Amino acid sequence: MINQHNPAWSLAIPILSLIILGLYKLMPNFPLILLLLSIGLIASVVTAVHHAEVIAHKVGEPFGTLVLALSVTIIEVALIVSMMLSGGDDVMGLPRDTIFAAVMIILNAIIGLSLLVGGRKHFVQGFNLEGATAALGTMTVIIVFSMILPNFVSSSNVVGVYSAQQLVFIAIITLAMFVAFTLFQTIGHREYFLPVEVDELHPEEVADVPSTKTLMVSLVALLVSLVAVVLSAKGISPSLEALLGRAGAPVATLGIFIAAIVLLPEFGAAMRAAKANRLQSSLNLAIGSAIASIGLTIPVVAVLAIILDWPLELGLDAKSTVLLILSLFIVANTLRTGNTTMLPGFVHLAIFATYLFFSFVP
């Protein structure tokens, strides 16, 4: 069980995190419990990244990155739904804020830092243009359908809110596009998402392939780590909301924190892949996560909103729409040739910094 792929710490941390969660459940007023939850959260994220990479090495691309993308998206959905159920009308815009934050983090922070880290070490990195083009096209359509189109429909009396019939249609179409892309990525044209050939001066760093037993251990440990992440984040969220309220931060910033928490595993995995000259893996993870985030989150919250008769706010305001369109344009420009360098990374990070600044200083 314990070997070079699964060192002792990677198996101990999920267990310790569950112990901390048990302590929180039994004694919520225990001194420093929030600090322990925060430590358990960060440690679980690190562990999730490790085990996701073990799985990725065993099953190969693009299945490995798909495992992590789906796992993290499930966490995101669970957090959004739990907070919607507990927060009522005050959080009807939380799905939009969280999805938008996730998209901005993925397109600008994760891709930007991946290009920066990889470009700094390897100067020029290649990727499969066919796969990137297909992923960007799918991602752009579901983003526009989910967060821009609601501002221009006329059936609803509220700007940015779909009617029940429109919401059902958008939920079905986004889910269908996610399924279609997943089949295209894993079965129809898997070769479009495999690492490209690299030159002798900048070889791809390849790790030893784990055994099947190691794979199963990592899969269980990944699931436990992800459960620990979502439960720890849920325990911390009330204090986080109160802190943001005292600081006078806008309500939308809660979505940024949720997205940042759930995307930490993907962030770490993408950075390490780019550093190892596996930029294709970083892009698979980043763009695939954006597609999964919307393609799975929208149908779930749509069903919840229809059942509970909630006015689900999906349309972005003008400022956010401008930043989103700019991000989509720049990422399409960045990935237009099949090769990339450090400079586009700086550009994406500049957009992300601007997004963060105007989120907290609207």
XYZ file of C-alpha atoms in Angstrom, residues 149-150 152-156 161-173 306:
21
model
C -27.858 34.977 -23.010
C -30.085 35.279 -19.876
C -31.265 39.186 -23.512
C -34.300 36.892 -23.241
C -37.757 38.401 -22.946
C -39.899 35.656 -21.403
C -38.796 36.410 -17.848
C -33.262 35.153 -15.051
C -34.519 32.414 -17.385
C -38.153 31.377 -17.277
C -38.822 27.803 -16.142
C -39.139 26.541 -19.720
C -35.980 28.328 -20.811
C -34.088 27.042 -17.786
C -35.064 23.448 -18.580
C -33.881 23.867 -22.173
C -30.548 25.441 -21.153
C -30.004 22.718 -18.534
C -30.572 20.002 -21.146
C -28.423 21.644 -23.819
C -37.556 24.681 -10.552
